Coordinates of C-alpha atoms in Angstrom, one line a residue:
Chain A
M1 CA 111.9 83.8 115.0
T2 CA 109.0 84.3 113.1
I3 CA 109.9 85.9 110.2
E4 CA 114.1 86.7 109.0
T5 CA 114.7 88.1 106.2
M6 CA 118.6 87.9 105.1
N7 CA 119.9 90.3 102.6
L8 CA 116.1 90.5 101.0
S9 CA 116.5 92.2 98.1
K10 CA 113.6 93.2 94.5
Y11 CA 114.5 95.0 91.1
Y12 CA 111.5 94.5 88.5
G13 CA 114.6 94.9 86.0
P14 CA 116.2 98.3 86.6
V15 CA 113.9 99.8 89.3
R16 CA 114.4 99.9 93.0
G17 CA 112.2 97.4 94.3
I18 CA 113.7 96.6 98.4
V19 CA 117.8 96.6 99.0
D20 CA 119.3 94.3 101.1
I21 CA 116.4 94.5 103.4
N22 CA 117.7 92.5 106.9
L23 CA 114.5 91.8 109.1
R24 CA 113.3 90.4 112.0
V25 CA 110.2 89.5 113.6
E26 CA 110.2 88.2 116.5
E27 CA 107.1 85.5 118.0
G28 CA 104.5 87.5 119.6
E29 CA 105.9 90.7 118.5
V30 CA 103.2 93.4 117.2
Y31 CA 106.2 94.9 114.3
G32 CA 105.5 98.1 112.5
L33 CA 107.0 99.0 109.1
I34 CA 106.2 102.3 108.8
G35 CA 106.9 104.4 105.2
P36 CA 106.3 107.0 102.8
N37 CA 104.4 105.8 100.0
G38 CA 106.5 103.6 96.7
A39 CA 109.6 102.8 99.8
G40 CA 108.8 99.2 99.0
K41 CA 106.8 98.4 102.2
T42 CA 104.0 96.5 99.6
T43 CA 107.4 94.7 97.4
L44 CA 109.0 93.6 101.1
I45 CA 105.1 91.8 102.8
R46 CA 104.4 90.3 98.7
T47 CA 107.9 89.1 98.8
L48 CA 106.9 87.5 102.6
L49 CA 104.2 85.8 100.8
G50 CA 105.7 83.8 97.8
L51 CA 104.3 86.6 95.3
I52 CA 106.9 88.1 94.1
R53 CA 110.5 85.8 93.7
P54 CA 113.7 87.9 95.4
T55 CA 116.2 89.0 93.4
R56 CA 119.0 88.0 95.8
G57 CA 118.8 87.4 99.4
G58 CA 116.6 85.0 101.2
A59 CA 113.7 84.9 103.8
T60 CA 112.3 83.2 106.3
L61 CA 108.8 82.9 108.1
F62 CA 108.0 80.3 111.3
G63 CA 111.7 79.3 111.0
Q64 CA 111.7 77.3 107.3
P65 CA 112.1 79.2 103.6
I66 CA 109.4 80.9 101.9
P67 CA 108.1 77.8 99.6
W68 CA 107.7 79.5 96.1
G69 CA 103.6 78.3 95.3
G70 CA 102.3 78.8 97.5
G71 CA 101.9 75.7 100.1
E72 CA 101.2 74.5 103.9
L73 CA 103.6 77.1 105.8
Y74 CA 101.0 79.8 104.9
R75 CA 98.4 77.8 106.9
G76 CA 99.6 79.8 110.2
V77 CA 99.2 83.2 108.2
G78 CA 96.4 85.2 107.7
Y79 CA 97.3 87.7 105.7
L80 CA 95.0 92.0 104.1
P81 CA 96.5 93.1 101.2
T82 CA 95.8 97.4 100.8
D83 CA 93.3 96.8 97.8
V84 CA 91.1 94.0 99.2
R85 CA 90.0 92.9 95.8
L86 CA 88.0 89.6 96.2
Y87 CA 84.9 87.5 94.1
P88 CA 83.3 90.4 93.3
D89 CA 79.9 88.1 92.5
M90 CA 80.6 86.2 95.5
T91 CA 78.0 87.3 98.6
G92 CA 80.4 88.8 101.4
K93 CA 79.5 85.1 103.5
E94 CA 80.3 82.8 100.3
L95 CA 83.8 85.0 99.7
L96 CA 83.8 83.4 103.6
D97 CA 83.0 80.0 103.3
Y98 CA 86.0 79.7 100.5
A99 CA 88.4 80.8 102.8
A100 CA 86.8 78.6 105.8
S101 CA 87.5 76.0 103.0
F102 CA 91.5 76.0 103.2
H103 CA 91.4 76.1 106.9
Q104 CA 89.1 73.4 108.5
P105 CA 88.4 73.3 110.8
I106 CA 86.5 77.3 112.0
D107 CA 85.4 78.3 114.9
P108 CA 81.9 79.6 113.7
T109 CA 81.4 81.6 117.4
W110 CA 84.7 83.5 115.7
R111 CA 83.7 84.1 113.1
K112 CA 79.9 85.3 113.4
A113 CA 82.0 87.7 116.3
L114 CA 84.3 89.4 113.9
Q115 CA 81.4 90.2 112.0
E116 CA 79.7 91.8 114.7
R117 CA 82.6 93.8 116.2
L118 CA 83.4 94.9 112.7
Q119 CA 79.2 95.2 112.3
F120 CA 80.2 93.4 108.9
D121 CA 76.8 92.3 106.9
P122 CA 77.9 88.9 104.6
S123 CA 74.5 88.9 102.9
R124 CA 75.3 91.3 99.8
R125 CA 77.5 90.6 96.7
I126 CA 81.0 91.4 96.9
R127 CA 80.3 93.7 94.1
S128 CA 78.1 95.9 95.7
Y129 CA 80.4 97.0 98.3
S130 CA 82.1 100.4 99.8
H131 CA 86.0 99.9 100.3
G132 CA 85.9 100.3 103.7
N133 CA 83.2 97.4 103.8
R134 CA 85.5 95.3 101.4
K135 CA 87.8 96.0 103.5
K136 CA 86.3 95.1 106.5
L137 CA 85.7 91.2 104.9
G138 CA 89.6 91.1 103.7
I139 CA 90.2 91.7 108.1
I140 CA 87.9 88.9 108.6
Q141 CA 89.2 86.1 106.0
A142 CA 92.8 87.0 107.5
L143 CA 91.7 86.8 111.1
L144 CA 89.2 83.5 110.2
H145 CA 91.3 81.2 110.9
R146 CA 93.2 82.6 114.2
P147 CA 96.5 82.5 112.1
R148 CA 99.7 82.2 113.9
L149 CA 101.1 85.3 111.9
L150 CA 99.6 88.0 110.3
I151 CA 100.5 90.2 107.7
L152 CA 98.2 93.8 107.9
D153 CA 99.1 96.1 104.6
E154 CA 97.1 99.3 105.5
P155 CA 95.0 98.0 107.4
T156 CA 93.1 100.6 108.5
T157 CA 93.0 102.8 104.9
G158 CA 89.4 103.2 104.7
L159 CA 87.5 102.0 108.3
D160 CA 85.8 104.6 109.4
P161 CA 87.0 105.5 113.1
L162 CA 84.6 103.5 115.6
V163 CA 86.0 100.4 113.2
R164 CA 89.9 101.8 112.6
L165 CA 89.3 101.3 116.8
E166 CA 87.8 97.8 117.2
L167 CA 90.4 96.4 114.8
F168 CA 93.0 98.2 117.0
S169 CA 91.2 96.3 120.0
V170 CA 91.4 92.3 118.3
L171 CA 94.3 93.2 117.2
Q172 CA 96.1 93.9 120.2
E173 CA 93.8 90.9 122.1
Q174 CA 95.1 88.8 119.2
N175 CA 98.6 89.3 119.9
R176 CA 97.9 88.7 123.8
Q177 CA 97.1 85.8 122.8
G178 CA 100.1 85.4 122.0
V179 CA 100.1 86.4 118.0
T180 CA 102.8 87.9 115.6
I181 CA 101.7 90.5 113.2
L182 CA 103.3 92.7 111.0
F183 CA 101.6 95.3 109.9
S184 CA 102.6 98.6 107.5
T185 CA 101.7 101.9 108.0
H186 CA 102.2 105.4 106.8
V187 CA 100.9 106.5 109.9
L188 CA 102.4 107.3 112.7
E189 CA 99.3 107.4 115.5
E190 CA 98.7 103.7 114.8
V191 CA 102.8 101.9 115.1
D192 CA 102.2 104.1 118.2
R193 CA 99.3 102.8 119.6
L194 CA 100.4 98.7 118.4
C195 CA 103.6 98.7 118.2
Q196 CA 106.7 96.9 120.2
R197 CA 109.2 97.5 117.4
V198 CA 109.2 99.8 114.4
G199 CA 110.4 98.7 111.1
F200 CA 111.5 102.3 109.0
I201 CA 111.9 101.6 105.0
R202 CA 112.6 104.8 102.8
Q203 CA 113.9 104.2 99.3
G204 CA 113.6 100.5 100.0
S205 CA 115.9 99.8 102.4
L206 CA 115.3 99.2 106.2
V207 CA 117.2 102.6 107.6
R208 CA 116.0 102.4 110.6
V209 CA 114.9 99.8 113.5
S210 CA 113.7 101.1 116.9
S211 CA 111.2 100.2 119.8
V212 CA 108.5 102.4 120.2
H213 CA 109.2 103.9 123.2
E214 CA 112.4 105.0 121.4
L215 CA 110.0 106.1 118.8
P216 CA 112.1 109.3 117.3
G217 CA 109.6 112.2 116.3
R218 CA 106.9 110.5 118.2
H219 CA 106.2 114.0 120.0
M220 CA 106.2 115.1 116.9
R221 CA 104.6 118.1 115.7
I222 CA 104.3 120.5 113.0
L223 CA 103.9 123.9 113.6
T224 CA 102.4 126.9 111.5
V225 CA 102.0 130.0 112.7
K226 CA 102.2 133.6 111.4
L227 CA 103.2 136.6 114.1
A228 CA 100.6 139.4 115.0
G229 CA 102.3 142.7 112.0
G230 CA 103.7 139.8 109.6
K231 CA 107.2 139.7 112.0
P232 CA 109.9 137.4 112.1
P233 CA 109.9 134.8 114.5
D234 CA 111.5 135.8 117.9
K235 CA 114.3 133.8 120.7
S236 CA 110.4 131.6 122.4
L237 CA 109.3 130.7 118.7
A238 CA 112.9 130.0 117.6
Q239 CA 113.9 127.5 121.0
L240 CA 110.6 125.1 120.0
G241 CA 112.9 124.9 116.5
H242 CA 114.1 125.8 113.2
P243 CA 111.0 128.7 111.6
R244 CA 111.0 128.2 107.9
A245 CA 109.4 130.9 105.8
I246 CA 107.1 129.2 103.7
E247 CA 107.3 129.7 100.1
G248 CA 103.8 131.9 98.9
Q249 CA 102.6 133.4 102.2
P250 CA 104.8 136.2 103.3
G251 CA 104.7 136.2 107.5
Y252 CA 104.3 132.7 108.0
Y253 CA 106.4 130.2 109.1
R254 CA 106.5 126.3 109.6
L255 CA 108.4 124.5 112.4
A256 CA 108.7 120.8 113.4
V257 CA 107.9 121.0 117.3
D258 CA 108.9 117.7 119.0
A259 CA 109.2 118.8 123.0
P260 CA 105.5 118.1 125.2
A261 CA 103.0 120.4 124.8
N262 CA 103.2 122.4 128.3
H263 CA 106.2 123.6 126.3
I264 CA 104.9 124.6 123.6
T265 CA 101.9 126.0 124.6
A266 CA 104.3 127.2 127.3
Q267 CA 106.6 128.8 124.7
L268 CA 103.8 129.9 122.4
H269 CA 102.8 132.3 125.6
Q270 CA 105.1 134.4 124.8
V271 CA 105.2 135.7 121.6
D272 CA 102.1 137.6 120.0
L273 CA 100.4 135.5 117.1
E274 CA 98.1 136.3 113.7
Y275 CA 97.3 132.3 112.7
F276 CA 98.0 129.6 114.6
E277 CA 98.0 126.7 113.8
I278 CA 99.7 122.4 115.0
V279 CA 99.5 119.1 113.7
N280 CA 100.2 115.3 113.5
P281 CA 103.5 114.7 110.9
S282 CA 102.4 112.9 107.4
I283 CA 104.7 110.3 106.7
E284 CA 107.4 112.8 104.3
E285 CA 107.5 115.5 107.0
L286 CA 108.3 112.6 109.8
F287 CA 111.2 111.1 107.6
L288 CA 112.4 114.4 106.1
E289 CA 112.8 115.4 109.7
I290 CA 115.0 113.0 111.2
Y291 CA 117.5 112.7 108.4
R292 CA 117.3 116.5 108.3
G293 CA 118.1 116.4 112.5
K294 CA 120.5 113.8 111.6
G295 CA 122.8 116.2 109.4
E296 CA 121.5 113.0 106.9
G297 CA 121.3 113.9 102.6
V298 CA 117.2 113.7 101.7
Q299 CA 116.2 112.9 98.9
G300 CA 113.3 111.8 96.9
N301 CA 110.2 112.7 98.3
A302 CA 111.2 111.5 101.8
Chain B
M1 CA 96.3 66.4 95.8
L2 CA 92.7 68.6 93.7
R3 CA 91.1 70.3 96.2
M4 CA 87.6 69.9 96.3
N5 CA 86.6 73.7 97.3
I6 CA 88.4 75.0 94.9
L7 CA 86.7 73.0 92.1
V8 CA 83.7 73.7 92.9
S9 CA 83.9 77.0 93.4
E10 CA 85.5 77.7 89.6
L11 CA 82.1 75.2 88.8
H12 CA 79.9 77.7 91.1
L13 CA 82.2 80.9 89.7
N14 CA 81.3 79.7 85.9
R15 CA 78.6 78.3 86.0
R16 CA 75.9 80.9 84.2
S17 CA 78.8 81.1 81.0
L18 CA 78.1 77.6 80.7
V19 CA 74.3 77.9 80.2
I20 CA 74.5 80.8 78.1
W21 CA 77.2 78.8 76.0
T22 CA 74.9 75.5 75.8
I23 CA 72.3 77.3 75.6
V24 CA 74.1 78.5 72.1
S25 CA 75.4 75.3 71.6
M26 CA 71.6 73.8 71.4
V27 CA 70.0 76.2 69.3
I28 CA 73.2 76.1 66.8
V29 CA 72.3 72.1 67.1
G30 CA 68.5 72.8 66.7
I31 CA 68.7 74.5 64.0
Y32 CA 70.7 73.3 62.2
L33 CA 69.5 69.9 62.6
G34 CA 66.2 70.3 62.6
F35 CA 66.0 72.0 58.6
F36 CA 68.1 68.6 57.6
P37 CA 64.1 67.1 56.0
Y38 CA 63.4 70.7 54.2
Y39 CA 67.1 69.7 51.7
D40 CA 65.9 67.3 49.0
A41 CA 67.8 65.9 45.8
S42 CA 67.7 69.5 43.7
W43 CA 69.6 70.9 47.5
A44 CA 72.2 68.7 46.6
E45 CA 72.8 69.6 43.0
V46 CA 72.5 72.9 43.8
I47 CA 75.3 72.1 46.5
D48 CA 78.1 70.0 43.9
S49 CA 76.9 72.8 41.6
M50 CA 79.0 75.2 43.5
P51 CA 82.5 76.1 42.1
P52 CA 84.7 73.0 43.9
A53 CA 87.3 75.1 45.8
F54 CA 84.5 76.2 48.3
L55 CA 83.2 73.4 48.3
E56 CA 86.5 72.3 50.0
A57 CA 87.8 75.3 51.3
F58 CA 84.3 74.4 53.6
S59 CA 84.1 70.8 53.0
F60 CA 81.3 71.0 52.2
S61 CA 79.4 68.2 49.1
G62 CA 76.5 67.5 48.0
V63 CA 76.5 64.2 49.7
M64 CA 76.3 65.6 52.7
F65 CA 72.8 66.6 52.6
E66 CA 71.0 63.4 51.5
D67 CA 73.1 61.6 54.5
V68 CA 71.8 62.8 58.0
N69 CA 75.0 61.2 59.8
L70 CA 76.7 63.6 57.1
Y71 CA 74.8 66.3 57.7
H72 CA 75.6 66.9 61.9
G73 CA 78.9 65.4 61.6
G74 CA 80.7 67.5 59.0
L75 CA 78.1 71.5 59.0
V76 CA 76.3 71.3 62.2
L77 CA 79.4 69.7 64.8
M78 CA 82.2 71.6 62.2
Y79 CA 80.0 75.1 63.7
V80 CA 79.0 73.7 67.2
L81 CA 82.9 72.5 67.4
V82 CA 84.1 76.1 66.4
A83 CA 81.5 78.3 69.0
V84 CA 82.4 76.3 71.3
S85 CA 87.0 76.0 70.7
I86 CA 85.9 79.5 71.4
Y87 CA 84.9 78.5 74.7
G88 CA 86.9 76.5 75.4
F89 CA 90.1 78.8 74.9
M90 CA 87.8 81.5 77.1
L91 CA 87.1 79.5 80.0
A92 CA 90.6 77.6 80.1
G93 CA 92.3 81.5 79.7
S94 CA 90.0 82.9 81.6
L95 CA 90.6 80.6 85.0
I96 CA 94.0 81.4 85.2
A97 CA 94.2 85.3 83.5
R98 CA 91.2 85.9 86.2
E99 CA 93.5 86.1 89.4
S100 CA 95.4 88.5 88.1
D101 CA 93.0 90.8 86.5
W102 CA 90.5 90.5 89.7
G103 CA 93.8 90.9 92.0
T104 CA 92.2 87.8 93.9
A105 CA 95.6 86.4 93.5
E106 CA 96.5 87.5 96.8
F107 CA 93.3 85.9 98.3
L108 CA 93.8 82.8 96.8
L109 CA 98.2 82.1 96.6
V110 CA 98.3 82.7 100.4
M111 CA 95.6 79.6 102.0
P112 CA 97.6 76.9 102.3
V113 CA 97.9 75.7 98.5
T114 CA 100.3 75.0 96.6
R115 CA 100.0 76.7 92.7
M116 CA 99.9 73.0 91.4
Q117 CA 97.0 72.6 93.2
I118 CA 95.3 75.8 91.8
L119 CA 96.1 74.4 88.8
L120 CA 94.8 71.0 88.7
A121 CA 91.8 72.2 90.2
K122 CA 90.9 74.8 87.7
A123 CA 92.4 72.9 85.1
T124 CA 89.4 69.4 86.4
A125 CA 86.7 71.9 86.9
F126 CA 87.2 72.8 82.9
V127 CA 87.3 69.3 81.9
V128 CA 84.1 68.8 84.0
L129 CA 82.6 72.1 82.6
V130 CA 83.2 70.7 78.5
S131 CA 82.3 67.5 79.4
V132 CA 78.9 69.2 80.9
L133 CA 78.5 71.1 77.6
W134 CA 79.1 68.2 75.1
L135 CA 77.1 65.7 76.9
V136 CA 74.1 68.3 77.0
I137 CA 75.2 68.8 72.5
F138 CA 74.9 65.2 72.2
I139 CA 71.2 64.7 73.9
T140 CA 70.4 67.9 71.6
S141 CA 71.4 65.7 68.7
T142 CA 70.1 62.7 70.0
L143 CA 66.6 63.8 70.1
V144 CA 66.7 66.7 67.1
G145 CA 68.0 63.5 65.0
V146 CA 65.6 61.0 66.1
A147 CA 63.4 63.2 65.5
V148 CA 64.1 64.0 61.8
A149 CA 66.0 61.0 60.8
G150 CA 64.6 57.7 63.4
R151 CA 66.6 55.1 62.2
D152 CA 69.4 56.5 60.1
F153 CA 70.2 58.9 63.3
H154 CA 73.4 56.8 64.1
V155 CA 73.8 57.6 67.7
G156 CA 76.3 55.3 68.0
A157 CA 78.3 56.8 65.3
Q158 CA 78.0 60.2 67.1
V159 CA 79.0 59.4 70.5
W160 CA 82.5 59.1 68.7
A161 CA 82.1 62.4 66.9
H162 CA 81.0 64.1 70.3
L163 CA 83.7 62.5 71.9
A164 CA 85.9 64.3 69.4
G165 CA 84.0 67.5 69.8
L166 CA 84.8 67.4 74.0
L167 CA 88.7 66.4 73.1
A168 CA 89.0 69.2 70.4
T169 CA 87.4 71.6 72.7
M170 CA 90.1 69.8 76.0
A171 CA 92.9 70.8 73.5
A172 CA 91.6 73.7 72.8
G173 CA 91.9 74.7 76.2
G174 CA 95.5 73.1 77.0
I175 CA 96.6 75.8 74.5
A176 CA 94.5 79.1 76.5
F177 CA 96.3 76.9 79.7
A178 CA 99.6 77.2 78.1
V179 CA 99.3 80.8 77.5
A180 CA 97.6 81.9 80.2
P181 CA 100.2 82.8 82.7
F182 CA 101.3 85.5 80.1
I183 CA 97.7 87.6 80.4
D184 CA 97.0 89.1 82.8
R185 CA 93.0 90.6 81.7
T186 CA 90.2 88.2 80.6
Q187 CA 89.2 91.1 78.2
T188 CA 93.0 89.4 76.5
S189 CA 91.8 85.7 76.9
T190 CA 88.9 86.3 75.3
S191 CA 89.6 87.9 72.2
L192 CA 92.5 85.8 72.0
G193 CA 89.6 83.1 72.7
V194 CA 87.4 84.0 69.7
G195 CA 90.9 84.7 67.1
V196 CA 91.8 81.3 67.8
G197 CA 89.1 79.1 67.7
L198 CA 88.5 81.5 64.2
G199 CA 91.7 81.3 63.1
F200 CA 91.7 77.2 63.5
F201 CA 88.7 77.0 61.7
L202 CA 90.2 79.2 58.9
L203 CA 93.7 77.1 58.6
D204 CA 91.1 74.2 57.8
A205 CA 89.5 76.0 55.3
V206 CA 92.8 77.4 53.8
R207 CA 94.6 74.2 53.5
N208 CA 91.6 72.5 52.1
M209 CA 91.5 75.3 48.9
I210 CA 95.5 75.4 48.7
E211 CA 97.7 72.2 48.5
V212 CA 101.0 73.4 49.3
L213 CA 99.6 75.0 52.8
D214 CA 98.7 71.3 53.3
P215 CA 100.6 70.8 56.1
L216 CA 98.7 73.3 58.1
K217 CA 95.8 71.5 58.8
Y218 CA 98.7 70.3 62.0
L219 CA 98.0 73.1 63.7
S220 CA 94.0 72.7 63.3
I221 CA 92.3 71.0 65.8
H222 CA 89.4 70.6 63.0
Y223 CA 91.5 67.7 61.8
Y224 CA 92.8 65.3 64.6
A225 CA 88.7 65.3 65.5
E226 CA 87.8 64.2 62.1
L227 CA 84.5 65.2 63.1
Q228 CA 82.9 64.2 59.5
G229 CA 84.2 60.7 60.0
A230 CA 83.5 60.2 63.2
A231 CA 79.5 61.2 62.4
T232 CA 80.0 58.3 59.7
G233 CA 81.4 56.2 63.0
E234 CA 84.6 56.5 62.0
P235 CA 86.5 58.4 64.2
F236 CA 90.6 59.6 63.0
T237 CA 92.2 56.9 66.1
I238 CA 95.0 58.6 66.2
G239 CA 93.5 62.0 65.7
L240 CA 91.4 61.4 69.0
L241 CA 94.8 60.6 70.8
V242 CA 96.5 63.9 70.2
L243 CA 93.7 65.4 71.0
P244 CA 93.9 64.6 74.7
A245 CA 97.9 64.6 74.4
I246 CA 97.6 68.7 73.5
F247 CA 95.2 69.6 76.2
I248 CA 97.6 67.5 78.8
I249 CA 101.0 68.8 77.4
G250 CA 99.4 72.2 77.5
T251 CA 98.2 72.3 80.8
L252 CA 101.7 70.9 82.2
V253 CA 103.6 73.7 80.5
G254 CA 101.1 76.5 81.7
L255 CA 101.9 75.3 85.3
F256 CA 106.3 75.2 84.3
F257 CA 104.8 79.6 83.6
L258 CA 102.5 80.1 86.7
Q259 CA 105.3 78.5 88.9
R260 CA 107.6 81.8 87.5
K261 CA 104.7 83.9 87.5
E262 CA 105.7 87.2 89.7
F263 CA 101.8 88.8 91.4
T264 CA 103.3 92.0 91.5
V265 CA 99.9 94.0 91.0

């Protein structure tokens, strides 16, 4: 077991961070933590890294209790925070040299390969880097020492699509070599692409764990329609999902559809559409649909 | 135990501030000590005619302007110590607070290194930086002192005065290390540094003026450094032991709190 938490909880005074999280990440697994902003993903990750002390419960990394105050255990960990903030007066090269100095020896060809694959120029000062370049630097320093465990907090935010694809490719290669990956995201597509298992975090609790093949709402799309003449939805449309009128937009309806694409198009052929839009659901919409479908109460912004 | 990579990195990151404060200190020493030959006997009379309370507050006396060693220790190095103790506090405070302020704690604390090793390396970097600063001050003082007063400038005695200054700066740093885990902004440590540095000076002045406040001297690093005595070859030995003790205790207190600090942002 690479990561195991036992009723891990963190409160900031009266404010909830995470509550009784029991997480198990197997060796060699890619585990996605998915949840809306403020759900507790970052708190969980920071607690695993010893940056935050849990209020109760415990956790282990590689079978050893997490050392409060840092230590050798983190030699096997690579970490990328959501917002990469590094020493602004250092150049990218100096920062990577500094990171490497904690993990000697480092394979220089691997470092160079990472820089090339992520199209990163290490010669400039960190203060001059864009958000995306700082993210690339953070990714390279996290991967530099070939860690056994990668903990990535929203790794793709700020990256352009090509670099994002390259990052996925690097992560998949690493995983094939046995590296365990825990990463948080609020983009369902990323989970679908990379993970073997997914944990859903909502309001500080791990509410559901499933394999990516059993991912609820995996094929879900959000459909916005307006029928010709502003007519109300008919039976064909109702077969796709439950249409809800959009407030302030007369004649417009929204429905969450969890069905294969050909089924959606077949049903839409039977209705006279004036307007039509189909998009991937946001994580908030996904959670809303999952809980609405299960008949559970939905609170807060989920 | 001592992580050289952190030490070297800290020296590298703080090199500019060291250069700036070294230049400031050299200018203070150069100007004030360089002026010594221009004070004549009439100047001592002018000083002695000033209100006693004023003279006591700033430890001034006419004799001071007749003896280069007294002048250097009691006046020049006193001003230098005010400036350098501000630097010492700011430096030590920002060495710790910067990691929260810049968000680099998330980088450093997930490396295979303990918080104790981090603080030890940072405290060592602090000692190296302030030692370099005081060494340059000593060299400048010696060159200017010998140039303006020849053999009257007792280099041997000035070694004690500069050592006292170094230890007092370290004590200021120790206090900063003790409070730094509670500071999340480098700007706060800078403001505190100015406040504490000037506070020590004012505390010393107040206790000189008002007899009943004399016990306040124990709260000022200037009392333990006793620069005037050290510059004339009579260092305050107990004070010179108290100052490094303040540094060590302050650093240990800082470690205690740093071990418990949570990095939530």
